[in-house]
XYZ file of C-alpha atoms in Angstrom:
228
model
C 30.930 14.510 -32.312
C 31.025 17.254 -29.751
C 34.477 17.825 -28.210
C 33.854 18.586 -24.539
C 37.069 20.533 -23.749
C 36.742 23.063 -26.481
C 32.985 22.407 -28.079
C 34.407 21.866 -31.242
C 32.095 19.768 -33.569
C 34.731 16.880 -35.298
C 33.325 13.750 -37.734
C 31.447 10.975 -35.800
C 35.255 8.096 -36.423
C 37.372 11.198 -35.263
C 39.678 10.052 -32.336
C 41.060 13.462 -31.658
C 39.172 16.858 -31.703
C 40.808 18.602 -34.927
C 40.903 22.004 -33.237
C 42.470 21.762 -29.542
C 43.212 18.001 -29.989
C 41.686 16.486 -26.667
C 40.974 12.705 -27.413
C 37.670 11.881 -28.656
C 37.072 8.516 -27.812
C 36.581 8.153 -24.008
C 33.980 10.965 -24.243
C 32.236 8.931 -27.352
C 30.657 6.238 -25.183
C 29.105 9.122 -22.795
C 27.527 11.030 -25.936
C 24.037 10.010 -26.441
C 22.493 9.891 -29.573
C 21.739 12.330 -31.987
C 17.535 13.091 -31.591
C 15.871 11.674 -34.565
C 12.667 10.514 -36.021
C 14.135 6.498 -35.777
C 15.761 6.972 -32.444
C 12.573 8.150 -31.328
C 10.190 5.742 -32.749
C 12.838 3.008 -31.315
C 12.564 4.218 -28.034
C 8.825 4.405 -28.281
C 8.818 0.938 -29.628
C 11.064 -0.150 -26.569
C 8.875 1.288 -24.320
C 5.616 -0.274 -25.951
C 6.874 -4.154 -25.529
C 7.868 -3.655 -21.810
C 4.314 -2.551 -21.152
C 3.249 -5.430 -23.412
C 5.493 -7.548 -21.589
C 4.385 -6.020 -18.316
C 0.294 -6.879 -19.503
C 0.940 -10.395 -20.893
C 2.511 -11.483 -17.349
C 0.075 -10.181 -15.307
C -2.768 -11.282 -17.633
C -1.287 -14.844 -17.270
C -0.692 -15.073 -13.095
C -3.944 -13.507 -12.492
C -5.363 -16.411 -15.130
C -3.573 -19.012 -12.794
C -4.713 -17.920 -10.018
C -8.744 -16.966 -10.685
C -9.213 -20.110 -12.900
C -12.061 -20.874 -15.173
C -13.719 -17.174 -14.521
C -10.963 -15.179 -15.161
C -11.366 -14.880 -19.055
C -15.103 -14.880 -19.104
C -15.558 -12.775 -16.208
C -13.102 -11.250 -14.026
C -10.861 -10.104 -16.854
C -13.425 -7.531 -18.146
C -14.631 -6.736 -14.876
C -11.566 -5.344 -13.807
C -9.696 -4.464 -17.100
C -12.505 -2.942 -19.152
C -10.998 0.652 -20.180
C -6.689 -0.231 -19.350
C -4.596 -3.336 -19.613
C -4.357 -6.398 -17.431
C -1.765 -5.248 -14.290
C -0.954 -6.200 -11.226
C -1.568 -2.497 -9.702
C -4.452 -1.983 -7.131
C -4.451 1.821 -7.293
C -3.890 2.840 -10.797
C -5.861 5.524 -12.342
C -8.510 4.778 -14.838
C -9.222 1.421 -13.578
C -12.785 -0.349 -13.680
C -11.707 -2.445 -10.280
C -14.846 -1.068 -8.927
C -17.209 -2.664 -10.754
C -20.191 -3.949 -9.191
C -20.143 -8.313 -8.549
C -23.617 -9.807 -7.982
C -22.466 -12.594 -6.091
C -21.117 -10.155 -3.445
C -24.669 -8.666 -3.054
C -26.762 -11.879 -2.997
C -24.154 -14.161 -1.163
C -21.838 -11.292 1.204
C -19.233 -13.115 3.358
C -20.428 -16.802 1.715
C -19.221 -15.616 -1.886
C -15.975 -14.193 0.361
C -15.263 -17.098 2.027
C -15.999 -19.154 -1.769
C -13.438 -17.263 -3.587
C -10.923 -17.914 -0.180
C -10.968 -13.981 1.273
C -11.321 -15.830 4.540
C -9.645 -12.216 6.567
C -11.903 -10.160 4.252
C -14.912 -12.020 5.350
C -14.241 -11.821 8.977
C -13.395 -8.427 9.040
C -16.941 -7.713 7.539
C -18.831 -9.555 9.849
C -17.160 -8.052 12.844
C -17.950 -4.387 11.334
C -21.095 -5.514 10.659
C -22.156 -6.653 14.160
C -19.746 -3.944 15.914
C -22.055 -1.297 13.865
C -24.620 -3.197 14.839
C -24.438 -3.223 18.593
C -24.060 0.640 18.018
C -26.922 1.228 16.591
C -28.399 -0.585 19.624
C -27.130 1.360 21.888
C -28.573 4.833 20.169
C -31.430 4.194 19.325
C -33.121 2.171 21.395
C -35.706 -0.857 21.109
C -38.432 1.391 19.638
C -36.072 2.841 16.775
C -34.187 0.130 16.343
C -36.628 -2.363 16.017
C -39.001 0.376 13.645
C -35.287 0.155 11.366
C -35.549 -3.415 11.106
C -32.545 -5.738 11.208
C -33.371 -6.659 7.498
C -32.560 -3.421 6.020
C -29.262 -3.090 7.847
C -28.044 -6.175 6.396
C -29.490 -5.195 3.139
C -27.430 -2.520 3.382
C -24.487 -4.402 4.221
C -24.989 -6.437 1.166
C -25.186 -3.476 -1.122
C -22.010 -2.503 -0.095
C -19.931 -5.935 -0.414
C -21.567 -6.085 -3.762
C -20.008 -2.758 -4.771
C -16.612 -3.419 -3.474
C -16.807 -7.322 -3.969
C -14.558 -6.893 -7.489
C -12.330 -4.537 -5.386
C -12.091 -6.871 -2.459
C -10.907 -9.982 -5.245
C -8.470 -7.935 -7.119
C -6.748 -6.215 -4.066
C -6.525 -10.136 -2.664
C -5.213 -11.544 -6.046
C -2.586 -9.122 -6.745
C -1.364 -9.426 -2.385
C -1.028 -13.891 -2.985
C 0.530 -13.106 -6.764
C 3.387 -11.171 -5.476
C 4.048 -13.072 -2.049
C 3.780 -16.205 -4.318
C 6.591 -14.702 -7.155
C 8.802 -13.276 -4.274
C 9.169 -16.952 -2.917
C 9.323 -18.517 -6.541
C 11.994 -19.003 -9.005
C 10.744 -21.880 -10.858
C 7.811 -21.053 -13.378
C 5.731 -24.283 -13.057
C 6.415 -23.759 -9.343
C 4.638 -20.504 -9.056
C 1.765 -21.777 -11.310
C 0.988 -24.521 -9.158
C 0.713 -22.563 -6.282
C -1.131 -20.161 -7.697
C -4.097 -22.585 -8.554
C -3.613 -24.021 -5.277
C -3.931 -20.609 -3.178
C -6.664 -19.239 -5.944
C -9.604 -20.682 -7.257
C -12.593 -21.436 -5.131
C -13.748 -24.012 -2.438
C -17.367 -24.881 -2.096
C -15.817 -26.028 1.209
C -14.497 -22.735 2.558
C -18.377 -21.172 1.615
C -20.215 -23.838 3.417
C -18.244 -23.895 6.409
C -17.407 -20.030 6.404
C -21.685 -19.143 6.091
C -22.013 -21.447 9.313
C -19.378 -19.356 10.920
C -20.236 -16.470 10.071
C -24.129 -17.133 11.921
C -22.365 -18.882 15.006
C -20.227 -16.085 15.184
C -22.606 -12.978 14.344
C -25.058 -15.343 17.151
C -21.873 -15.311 19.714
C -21.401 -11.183 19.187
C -25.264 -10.624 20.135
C -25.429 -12.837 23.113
C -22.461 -11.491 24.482
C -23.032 -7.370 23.808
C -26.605 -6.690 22.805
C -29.079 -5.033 25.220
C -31.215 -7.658 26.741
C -34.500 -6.149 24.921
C -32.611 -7.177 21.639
C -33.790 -10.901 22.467
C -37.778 -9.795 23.120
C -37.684 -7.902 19.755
């Protein structure tokens, strides 16, 4: 043990420092550990359970919330090349990963997997670019474009950032859901309740989402956009 008033070096059980006898043992408590191979590989080992500790948890509320597709689907979607977290913007993630129900269904699969917001904000950027591209171009552009491959487009796009979109919304209900939580089963239940999906919520949110998109055009297109 290291005496700090003099730097003399005195046995590990001395109380007093044998050279300028300053008292050993209030200092002893604030002396870390010598550096060695097992203190090391403790501290390494430490370290390795919290992140296991850190995976496991995550792995199980995002589980409880997804349901059924979580372990056949969702799980390697997002978790392909790291460990389960609940972190939107950590490095190395496969978040990104492309999700075919996002390209074929848009804001239906949205609205199916509850991203209710996420679904209206699309179809407002949709139609707002939309009416844009109205304006610019013109009837004789616009309608050479064709409204098809716009939405096409659009489609592309959701499917690209669909796994994104569900991940990002997962993690947002997981941690408002914990934050009001003490109670385990509590949470649980609540998170099946808030996840999952709801045929429901698609039907109703596709009819929407036409009324809607209808409403937008009647209200701000051009009036050649109804003799196209």
């Amino acid at each position: 043990m290291l005496c700090n008033n003099c730097d003399q070096e005195n046995s590990s059980d001395a109380g007093f420092c044998s050279k300028c006898g300053q008292q050993l043992s209030d200092i002893q408590a604030q002396t870390p550990p010598p550096l060695t191979a097992v203190n090391i590989s403790k501290d390494a080992q430490s370290s390795q359970n919290t992140v296991s500790s850190d995976s496991e948890t995550a792995d199980t509320l995002l589980a409880a919330f997804v349901g059924e597709k979580y372990d056949g689907f969702y799980r390697d979607k997002w978790f392909k090349d790291s460990e389960p977290r609940l972190d939107v913007n950590n490095d190395g993630s496969s978040i990104h990963s492309f999700n075919v129900a996002g390209l074929l269904l848009g804001a239906s699969w949205l609205c199916y997997r509850k991203m209710y917001l996420v679904a209206l904000c699309i179809v407002i950027g949709i139609n707002a670019v939309d009416l844009i591209l109205m304006y610019m171009l013109g009837m004789e552009t616009y309608s050479s474009i064709g409204q098809t491959s716009f939405f096409i487009a659009w489609a592309v796009l959701t499917g690209m950032l669909g796994n994104y979109f569900y991940f990002s919304h997962s993690v947002k209900n997981i941690k408002k859901i914990m934050d009001n939580n003490v109670d385990p089963v509590m949470a649980e239940q609540e998170l099946a309740e808030k996840g999952g999906t709801t045929w429901v919520g698609a039907i109703v949110g596709s009819i929407l989402t036409v009324l809607l998109s209808m409403g937008i055009s009647y209200l701000f297109a051009p009036d050649w956009f109804w003799l196209v």
